[in-house]
mmCIF file of C-alpha atoms in Angstrom:
data_model
loop_
_atom_site.group_PDB
_atom_site.id
_atom_site.type_symbol
_atom_site.label_atom_id
_atom_site.label_comp_id
_atom_site.label_asym_id
_atom_site.label_seq_id
_atom_site.Cartn_x
_atom_site.Cartn_y
_atom_site.Cartn_z
ATOM 1 C CA UNK A 19 0.103 -102.498 31.309
ATOM 2 C CA UNK A 20 -0.534 -104.667 28.276
ATOM 3 C CA UNK A 21 -0.274 -108.382 27.868
ATOM 4 C CA UNK A 22 3.016 -110.218 27.349
ATOM 5 C CA UNK A 23 4.272 -109.803 23.852
ATOM 6 C CA UNK A 24 2.256 -106.700 23.298
ATOM 7 C CA UNK A 25 5.484 -104.677 22.996
ATOM 8 C CA UNK A 26 6.614 -106.937 20.163
ATOM 9 C CA UNK A 27 3.359 -106.842 18.421
ATOM 10 C CA UNK A 28 3.017 -103.093 18.459
ATOM 11 C CA UNK A 29 4.884 -101.351 15.683
ATOM 12 C CA UNK A 30 6.503 -98.050 16.155
ATOM 13 C CA UNK A 31 5.490 -95.446 13.647
ATOM 14 C CA UNK A 32 7.932 -95.581 10.791
ATOM 15 C CA UNK A 33 10.099 -92.539 10.305
ATOM 16 C CA UNK A 34 10.030 -91.151 6.843
ATOM 17 C CA UNK A 35 13.427 -90.217 5.588
ATOM 18 C CA UNK A 36 13.525 -86.769 4.031
ATOM 19 C CA UNK A 37 14.200 -86.829 0.374
ATOM 20 C CA UNK A 38 17.050 -84.563 -0.584
ATOM 21 C CA UNK A 39 16.644 -83.740 -4.175
ATOM 22 C CA UNK A 40 20.200 -82.650 -4.961
ATOM 23 C CA UNK A 41 20.546 -84.045 -8.406
ATOM 24 C CA UNK A 42 19.256 -80.976 -10.312
ATOM 25 C CA UNK A 43 21.892 -78.754 -8.620
ATOM 26 C CA UNK A 44 24.618 -81.291 -9.295
ATOM 27 C CA UNK A 45 23.666 -81.416 -12.935
ATOM 28 C CA UNK A 46 23.863 -77.627 -13.235
ATOM 29 C CA UNK A 47 27.279 -77.551 -11.535
ATOM 30 C CA UNK A 48 28.613 -80.145 -13.921
ATOM 31 C CA UNK A 49 27.324 -78.166 -16.892
ATOM 32 C CA UNK A 50 29.024 -74.982 -15.645
ATOM 33 C CA UNK A 51 32.328 -76.826 -15.230
ATOM 34 C CA UNK A 52 32.047 -78.218 -18.734
ATOM 35 C CA UNK A 53 31.398 -74.782 -20.196
ATOM 36 C CA UNK A 54 34.390 -73.305 -18.363
ATOM 37 C CA UNK A 55 36.640 -76.089 -19.523
ATOM 38 C CA UNK A 56 35.412 -75.632 -23.098
ATOM 39 C CA UNK A 57 36.015 -71.886 -23.095
ATOM 40 C CA UNK A 58 39.324 -71.685 -21.238
ATOM 41 C CA UNK A 59 41.055 -74.923 -22.035
ATOM 42 C CA UNK A 60 41.344 -77.990 -19.856
ATOM 43 C CA UNK A 61 41.505 -77.078 -16.218
ATOM 44 C CA UNK A 62 43.252 -73.770 -16.961
ATOM 45 C CA UNK A 63 40.402 -71.738 -15.512
ATOM 46 C CA UNK A 64 40.971 -73.454 -12.175
ATOM 47 C CA UNK A 65 44.725 -72.915 -12.130
ATOM 48 C CA UNK A 66 45.344 -76.678 -11.917
ATOM 49 C CA UNK A 67 47.246 -76.936 -15.148
ATOM 50 C CA UNK A 68 49.692 -74.461 -16.564
ATOM 51 C CA UNK A 69 51.355 -74.982 -19.914
ATOM 52 C CA UNK A 70 55.088 -75.426 -19.974
ATOM 53 C CA UNK A 71 57.078 -72.255 -20.545
ATOM 54 C CA UNK A 72 59.252 -74.168 -22.952
ATOM 55 C CA UNK A 73 56.643 -75.772 -25.153
ATOM 56 C CA UNK A 74 53.873 -73.239 -24.953
ATOM 57 C CA UNK A 75 50.222 -73.950 -24.297
ATOM 58 C CA UNK A 76 49.979 -76.609 -27.020
ATOM 59 C CA UNK A 77 52.166 -79.732 -27.306
ATOM 60 C CA UNK A 78 53.610 -80.370 -30.741
ATOM 61 C CA UNK A 79 54.734 -83.685 -32.252
ATOM 62 C CA UNK A 80 57.643 -82.155 -34.126
ATOM 63 C CA UNK A 81 60.749 -80.730 -32.535
ATOM 64 C CA UNK A 82 61.754 -77.180 -33.284
ATOM 65 C CA UNK A 83 65.313 -76.194 -32.437
ATOM 66 C CA UNK A 84 65.060 -72.647 -33.733
ATOM 67 C CA UNK A 85 65.007 -69.720 -31.297
ATOM 68 C CA UNK A 86 61.596 -68.463 -30.335
ATOM 69 C CA UNK A 87 60.388 -65.495 -32.360
ATOM 70 C CA UNK A 88 60.892 -62.177 -30.683
ATOM 71 C CA UNK A 89 57.826 -60.124 -30.017
ATOM 72 C CA UNK A 90 58.197 -56.550 -31.258
ATOM 73 C CA UNK A 91 56.420 -54.024 -29.112
ATOM 74 C CA UNK A 92 55.381 -50.969 -31.144
ATOM 75 C CA UNK A 93 56.984 -47.805 -29.876
ATOM 76 C CA UNK A 94 54.563 -45.429 -28.198
ATOM 77 C CA UNK A 95 54.332 -42.083 -29.897
ATOM 78 C CA UNK A 96 55.609 -39.530 -27.414
ATOM 79 C CA UNK A 97 53.846 -36.197 -27.429
ATOM 80 C CA UNK A 98 56.450 -33.439 -27.375
ATOM 81 C CA UNK A 99 56.390 -31.063 -24.449
ATOM 82 C CA UNK A 100 54.584 -27.828 -25.317
ATOM 83 C CA UNK A 101 56.803 -24.845 -25.864
ATOM 84 C CA UNK A 102 56.473 -22.530 -22.857
ATOM 85 C CA UNK A 103 54.600 -19.349 -23.683
ATOM 86 C CA UNK A 104 57.040 -16.448 -23.446
ATOM 87 C CA UNK A 105 56.244 -14.105 -20.595
ATOM 88 C CA UNK A 106 57.419 -10.642 -19.727
ATOM 89 C CA UNK A 107 56.995 -9.014 -16.341
ATOM 90 C CA UNK A 108 56.796 -5.253 -15.923
ATOM 91 C CA UNK A 109 56.391 -3.196 -12.779
ATOM 92 C CA UNK A 110 54.249 -0.055 -12.837
ATOM 93 C CA UNK A 111 54.086 2.534 -10.065
ATOM 94 C CA UNK A 112 51.324 5.114 -9.749
ATOM 95 C CA UNK A 113 51.573 7.995 -7.267
ATOM 96 C CA UNK A 114 49.291 10.855 -6.314
ATOM 97 C CA UNK A 115 48.606 13.513 -5.520
ATOM 98 C CA UNK A 116 51.639 15.728 -6.028
ATOM 99 C CA UNK A 117 50.211 19.032 -4.820
ATOM 100 C CA UNK A 118 52.171 21.891 -3.282
ATOM 101 C CA UNK A 119 50.564 23.800 -0.430
ATOM 102 C CA UNK A 120 52.225 26.967 0.798
ATOM 103 C CA UNK A 121 54.322 25.137 3.390
ATOM 104 C CA UNK A 122 55.657 22.733 0.772
ATOM 105 C CA UNK A 123 56.453 25.571 -1.621
ATOM 106 C CA UNK A 124 58.377 27.395 1.103
ATOM 107 C CA UNK A 125 60.144 24.192 2.158
ATOM 108 C CA UNK A 126 61.908 23.927 -1.182
ATOM 109 C CA UNK A 127 63.346 27.417 -1.149
ATOM 110 C CA UNK A 128 67.164 27.421 -1.022
ATOM 111 C CA UNK A 129 67.944 31.133 -1.195
ATOM 112 C CA UNK A 130 66.323 33.825 0.899
ATOM 113 C CA UNK A 131 67.400 36.546 -1.513
ATOM 114 C CA UNK A 132 66.504 34.961 -4.838
ATOM 115 C CA UNK A 133 63.574 32.747 -5.656
ATOM 116 C CA UNK A 134 65.453 29.462 -6.048
ATOM 117 C CA UNK A 135 63.976 26.097 -5.177
ATOM 118 C CA UNK A 136 65.138 22.502 -4.858
ATOM 119 C CA UNK A 137 62.703 19.693 -4.075
ATOM 120 C CA UNK A 138 64.951 16.697 -4.698
ATOM 121 C CA UNK A 139 65.480 15.976 -0.956
ATOM 122 C CA UNK A 140 61.746 15.258 -0.615
ATOM 123 C CA UNK A 141 62.150 12.015 -2.553
ATOM 124 C CA UNK A 142 65.474 10.774 -1.199
ATOM 125 C CA UNK A 143 63.982 7.833 0.697
ATOM 126 C CA UNK A 144 61.575 6.665 -2.002
ATOM 127 C CA UNK A 145 63.811 7.333 -4.999
ATOM 128 C CA UNK A 146 65.212 3.739 -5.102
ATOM 129 C CA UNK A 147 61.672 2.317 -5.125
ATOM 130 C CA UNK A 148 60.504 4.634 -7.886
ATOM 131 C CA UNK A 149 63.578 4.122 -10.045
ATOM 132 C CA UNK A 150 63.259 0.344 -9.746
ATOM 133 C CA UNK A 151 59.915 0.403 -11.566
ATOM 134 C CA UNK A 152 59.739 -0.053 -15.319
ATOM 135 C CA UNK A 153 57.255 2.810 -15.546
ATOM 136 C CA UNK A 154 56.525 5.353 -12.811
ATOM 137 C CA UNK A 155 53.488 7.617 -13.150
ATOM 138 C CA UNK A 156 52.160 10.469 -11.019
ATOM 139 C CA UNK A 157 49.177 12.746 -10.769
ATOM 140 C CA UNK A 158 50.450 16.300 -10.816
ATOM 141 C CA UNK A 159 47.673 18.227 -9.139
ATOM 142 C CA UNK A 160 47.678 21.960 -9.496
ATOM 143 C CA UNK A 161 49.540 23.987 -12.092
ATOM 144 C CA UNK A 162 52.956 25.185 -13.133
ATOM 145 C CA UNK A 163 51.577 28.564 -14.097
ATOM 146 C CA UNK A 164 54.652 30.522 -13.012
ATOM 147 C CA UNK A 165 55.020 33.096 -10.233
ATOM 148 C CA UNK A 166 53.523 34.215 -7.995
ATOM 149 C CA UNK A 167 53.462 30.741 -6.453
ATOM 150 C CA UNK A 168 50.344 29.934 -4.478
ATOM 151 C CA UNK A 169 48.941 27.073 -2.466
ATOM 152 C CA UNK A 170 45.352 26.431 -1.449
ATOM 153 C CA UNK A 171 42.844 27.025 -2.920
ATOM 154 C CA UNK A 172 44.320 27.890 -6.343
ATOM 155 C CA UNK A 173 47.622 26.070 -6.762
ATOM 156 C CA UNK A 174 50.650 27.149 -8.764
ATOM 157 C CA UNK A 175 54.015 25.540 -7.950
ATOM 158 C CA UNK A 176 57.595 26.359 -8.973
ATOM 159 C CA UNK A 177 58.879 24.546 -12.067
ATOM 160 C CA UNK A 178 61.648 22.981 -9.956
ATOM 161 C CA UNK A 179 59.172 20.444 -8.609
ATOM 162 C CA UNK A 180 59.091 18.922 -12.091
ATOM 163 C CA UNK A 181 62.884 18.584 -12.067
ATOM 164 C CA UNK A 182 62.773 16.790 -8.724
ATOM 165 C CA UNK A 183 60.020 14.434 -9.887
ATOM 166 C CA UNK A 184 61.885 13.475 -13.047
ATOM 167 C CA UNK A 185 65.092 12.985 -11.043
ATOM 168 C CA UNK A 186 63.194 10.653 -8.703
ATOM 169 C CA UNK A 187 62.306 8.398 -11.629
ATOM 170 C CA UNK A 188 58.872 9.527 -12.804
ATOM 171 C CA UNK A 189 58.359 9.768 -16.554
ATOM 172 C CA UNK A 190 54.554 10.031 -16.882
ATOM 173 C CA UNK A 191 52.460 12.906 -15.525
ATOM 174 C CA UNK A 192 48.670 12.753 -15.344
ATOM 175 C CA UNK A 193 47.310 16.291 -15.529
ATOM 176 C CA UNK A 194 43.584 15.625 -15.716
ATOM 177 C CA UNK A 195 42.428 16.630 -12.222
ATOM 178 C CA UNK A 196 40.175 19.149 -10.539
ATOM 179 C CA UNK A 197 42.967 21.730 -10.039
ATOM 180 C CA UNK A 198 44.318 21.949 -13.594
ATOM 181 C CA UNK A 199 42.251 25.093 -14.262
ATOM 182 C CA UNK A 200 43.182 26.865 -11.023
ATOM 183 C CA UNK A 201 45.013 29.465 -13.163
ATOM 184 C CA UNK A 202 42.671 29.298 -16.120
ATOM 185 C CA UNK A 203 43.393 28.121 -19.646
ATOM 186 C CA UNK A 204 46.889 29.624 -19.617
ATOM 187 C CA UNK A 205 47.733 27.605 -16.527
ATOM 188 C CA UNK A 206 46.638 24.386 -18.232
ATOM 189 C CA UNK A 207 48.733 25.153 -21.307
ATOM 190 C CA UNK A 208 51.862 26.162 -19.400
ATOM 191 C CA UNK A 209 51.669 23.131 -17.077
ATOM 192 C CA UNK A 210 51.417 20.795 -20.051
ATOM 193 C CA UNK A 211 54.322 22.486 -21.831
ATOM 194 C CA UNK A 212 56.672 22.638 -18.831
ATOM 195 C CA UNK A 213 56.155 18.985 -17.977
ATOM 196 C CA UNK A 214 56.847 17.983 -21.557
ATOM 197 C CA UNK A 215 59.975 20.105 -21.628
ATOM 198 C CA UNK A 216 61.194 18.324 -18.490
ATOM 199 C CA UNK A 217 60.859 14.952 -20.224
ATOM 200 C CA UNK A 218 57.409 13.766 -19.114
ATOM 201 C CA UNK A 219 54.738 12.092 -21.186
ATOM 202 C CA UNK A 220 51.727 14.255 -20.295
ATOM 203 C CA UNK A 221 48.420 12.382 -20.151
ATOM 204 C CA UNK A 222 44.960 13.963 -19.871
ATOM 205 C CA UNK A 223 45.655 17.411 -21.354
ATOM 206 C CA UNK A 224 47.081 18.726 -24.623
ATOM 207 C CA UNK A 225 48.152 21.996 -26.198
ATOM 208 C CA UNK A 226 45.812 21.868 -29.188
ATOM 209 C CA UNK A 227 43.223 19.623 -30.790
ATOM 210 C CA UNK A 228 45.732 18.169 -33.250
ATOM 211 C CA UNK A 229 47.587 16.403 -30.439
ATOM 212 C CA UNK A 230 46.622 13.385 -28.368
ATOM 213 C CA UNK A 231 45.663 13.413 -24.693
ATOM 214 C CA UNK A 232 46.675 9.739 -24.460
ATOM 215 C CA UNK A 233 49.854 7.874 -25.345
ATOM 216 C CA UNK A 234 51.249 4.408 -26.005
ATOM 217 C CA UNK A 235 54.617 3.691 -24.405
ATOM 218 C CA UNK A 236 56.793 0.637 -25.016
ATOM 219 C CA UNK A 237 57.704 -0.847 -21.632
ATOM 220 C CA UNK A 238 60.091 -3.797 -21.963
ATOM 221 C CA UNK A 239 58.443 -4.817 -25.214
ATOM 222 C CA UNK A 240 54.868 -4.363 -23.959
ATOM 223 C CA UNK A 241 52.863 -1.525 -25.428
ATOM 224 C CA UNK A 242 51.125 0.239 -22.538
ATOM 225 C CA UNK A 243 48.283 2.607 -23.362
ATOM 226 C CA UNK A 244 47.897 5.550 -20.967
ATOM 227 C CA UNK A 245 44.777 7.649 -20.398
ATOM 228 C CA UNK A 246 43.642 10.050 -17.665
ATOM 229 C CA UNK A 247 40.243 11.572 -16.909
ATOM 230 C CA UNK A 248 38.972 13.853 -14.169
ATOM 231 C CA UNK A 249 35.488 14.286 -12.783
ATOM 232 C CA UNK A 250 33.834 17.683 -13.136
ATOM 233 C CA UNK A 251 31.734 19.535 -10.602
ATOM 234 C CA UNK A 252 28.058 19.946 -11.346
ATOM 235 C CA UNK A 253 28.318 23.152 -13.404
ATOM 236 C CA UNK A 254 25.204 24.683 -14.908
ATOM 237 C CA UNK A 255 22.750 23.757 -17.595
ATOM 238 C CA UNK A 256 24.752 25.767 -20.111
ATOM 239 C CA UNK A 257 28.341 25.510 -18.817
ATOM 240 C CA UNK A 258 30.571 22.813 -17.413
ATOM 241 C CA UNK A 259 32.468 23.356 -14.195
ATOM 242 C CA UNK A 260 35.681 22.087 -12.650
ATOM 243 C CA UNK A 261 36.253 22.594 -8.933
ATOM 244 C CA UNK A 262 33.634 25.307 -9.008
ATOM 245 C CA UNK A 263 35.363 27.114 -11.888
ATOM 246 C CA UNK A 264 33.536 27.422 -15.209
ATOM 247 C CA UNK A 265 35.498 25.574 -17.855
ATOM 248 C CA UNK A 266 36.511 27.974 -20.650
ATOM 249 C CA UNK A 267 35.102 26.962 -24.012
ATOM 250 C CA UNK A 268 38.601 26.748 -25.478
ATOM 251 C CA UNK A 269 39.708 24.366 -22.695
ATOM 252 C CA UNK A 270 36.963 21.796 -23.230
ATOM 253 C CA UNK A 271 38.691 19.908 -26.092
ATOM 254 C CA UNK A 272 42.077 20.085 -24.345
ATOM 255 C CA UNK A 273 41.045 18.266 -21.155
ATOM 256 C CA UNK A 274 39.686 14.754 -20.693
ATOM 257 C CA UNK A 275 36.842 15.014 -18.176
ATOM 258 C CA UNK A 276 33.371 13.704 -17.389
ATOM 259 C CA UNK A 277 30.388 15.006 -15.454
ATOM 260 C CA UNK A 278 28.846 12.362 -13.170
ATOM 261 C CA UNK A 279 26.194 14.716 -11.747
ATOM 262 C CA UNK A 280 24.051 15.299 -14.849
ATOM 263 C CA UNK A 281 22.745 11.968 -16.207
ATOM 264 C CA UNK A 282 22.333 13.087 -19.810
ATOM 265 C CA UNK A 283 25.843 14.575 -19.910
ATOM 266 C CA UNK A 284 27.374 11.633 -18.053
ATOM 267 C CA UNK A 285 26.012 9.107 -20.561
ATOM 268 C CA UNK A 286 27.725 10.902 -23.456
ATOM 269 C CA UNK A 287 30.952 11.470 -21.522
ATOM 270 C CA UNK A 288 31.233 7.843 -20.469
ATOM 271 C CA UNK A 289 30.495 6.587 -23.980
ATOM 272 C CA UNK A 290 33.315 8.798 -25.275
ATOM 273 C CA UNK A 291 35.649 7.409 -22.617
ATOM 274 C CA UNK A 292 34.878 3.828 -23.637
ATOM 275 C CA UNK A 293 35.464 4.769 -27.276
ATOM 276 C CA UNK A 294 38.816 6.264 -26.286
ATOM 277 C CA UNK A 295 39.833 2.989 -24.669
ATOM 278 C CA UNK A 296 38.797 1.106 -27.829
ATOM 279 C CA UNK A 297 40.760 3.508 -30.033
ATOM 280 C CA UNK A 298 43.953 3.157 -28.052
ATOM 281 C CA UNK A 299 43.671 -0.623 -28.192
ATOM 282 C CA UNK A 300 43.213 -0.508 -31.972
ATOM 283 C CA UNK A 301 46.312 1.686 -32.148
ATOM 284 C CA UNK A 302 48.308 -1.159 -30.621
ATOM 285 C CA UNK A 303 48.016 -0.904 -26.829
ATOM 286 C CA UNK A 304 48.327 -4.354 -25.264
ATOM 287 C CA UNK A 305 47.709 -3.074 -21.744
ATOM 288 C CA UNK A 306 45.548 -0.062 -20.911
ATOM 289 C CA UNK A 307 46.305 1.964 -17.785
ATOM 290 C CA UNK A 308 43.564 4.511 -17.088
ATOM 291 C CA UNK A 309 43.861 7.084 -14.312
ATOM 292 C CA UNK A 310 40.560 8.383 -12.935
ATOM 293 C CA UNK A 311 40.549 11.439 -10.690
ATOM 294 C CA UNK A 312 37.193 11.136 -8.971
ATOM 295 C CA UNK A 313 35.279 10.687 -5.730
ATOM 296 C CA UNK A 314 33.814 12.812 -2.967
ATOM 297 C CA UNK A 315 36.195 14.542 -0.588
ATOM 298 C CA UNK A 316 35.985 13.416 3.050
ATOM 299 C CA UNK A 317 33.932 10.355 2.050
ATOM 300 C CA UNK A 318 35.229 6.814 2.575
ATOM 301 C CA UNK A 319 32.731 4.967 0.359
ATOM 302 C CA UNK A 320 32.625 5.037 -3.457
ATOM 303 C CA UNK A 321 29.636 6.608 -5.175
ATOM 304 C CA UNK A 322 27.347 4.423 -7.348
ATOM 305 C CA UNK A 323 28.657 6.021 -10.537
ATOM 306 C CA UNK A 324 32.203 5.022 -9.563
ATOM 307 C CA UNK A 325 31.205 1.383 -9.154
ATOM 308 C CA UNK A 326 29.399 1.453 -12.502
ATOM 309 C CA UNK A 327 32.345 3.010 -14.320
ATOM 310 C CA UNK A 328 34.915 0.729 -12.710
ATOM 311 C CA UNK A 329 32.926 -2.381 -13.626
ATOM 312 C CA UNK A 330 32.327 -1.414 -17.249
ATOM 313 C CA UNK A 331 35.859 -0.158 -17.795
ATOM 314 C CA UNK A 332 37.306 -3.352 -16.347
ATOM 315 C CA UNK A 333 35.081 -5.394 -18.686
#
């Protein structure tokens, strides 16, 4: 313990008050406020002062009793609605194969004494569907070579089948297929002629080289180009074959076909097919409908050549 008065004599250490240097920040704040006031008008930037709706943002010393000037808003230029592009819808039906085996030939016979046939009942349930289409096409496989009528393997059907098909609503017959030469060149010619006589546009074969194997048909104002090609069998180095039958020299220009089994021949055949498509387009076809009779029997997968042809033809 110290002596009396020592408490008085001893000084406590003096606390040093912290110096808060706020003045630079205050100066900056004031400068910002001044700038805002200068740019936006007195106190308007803070929403504390709003000019009178009657006098406007600036007070005037003279009275004006005239009506305020009307503000004219320029009319926006309205872009007219585009004219709808006219469209036409057509329905096409393609059917195949129409081929008459012996049982089918016999099923159309109506008289046991005379050789009379009627095949119209075959189509009674599908006739409304076929007739509803704008264009109904079929692959007529086999021939109309006249009697004797035969089924597999060399087909020749009665002419009455053509009557029934036309009555059902078909108007286009594709005849390029692997059975068109079942009765030789004469069978090809007679089939083409009979179908034409019955009212069909025959596509894929012709009677002579002066005619066309293709056609352009107006369907509800749309020009539809029609072509038909059949694959050949391998043939020989010197002769083409169709279904194992050598193609007669005179039949070659009357039938649209291609040989997918001999690369050098196939290249030329496919190039000619593409040219045919180009020609029919230049002749005015707006839509091209190409029937290809192809593929391997009893196989469920397409061959590579089919994929190649389909891709290039679609392009």
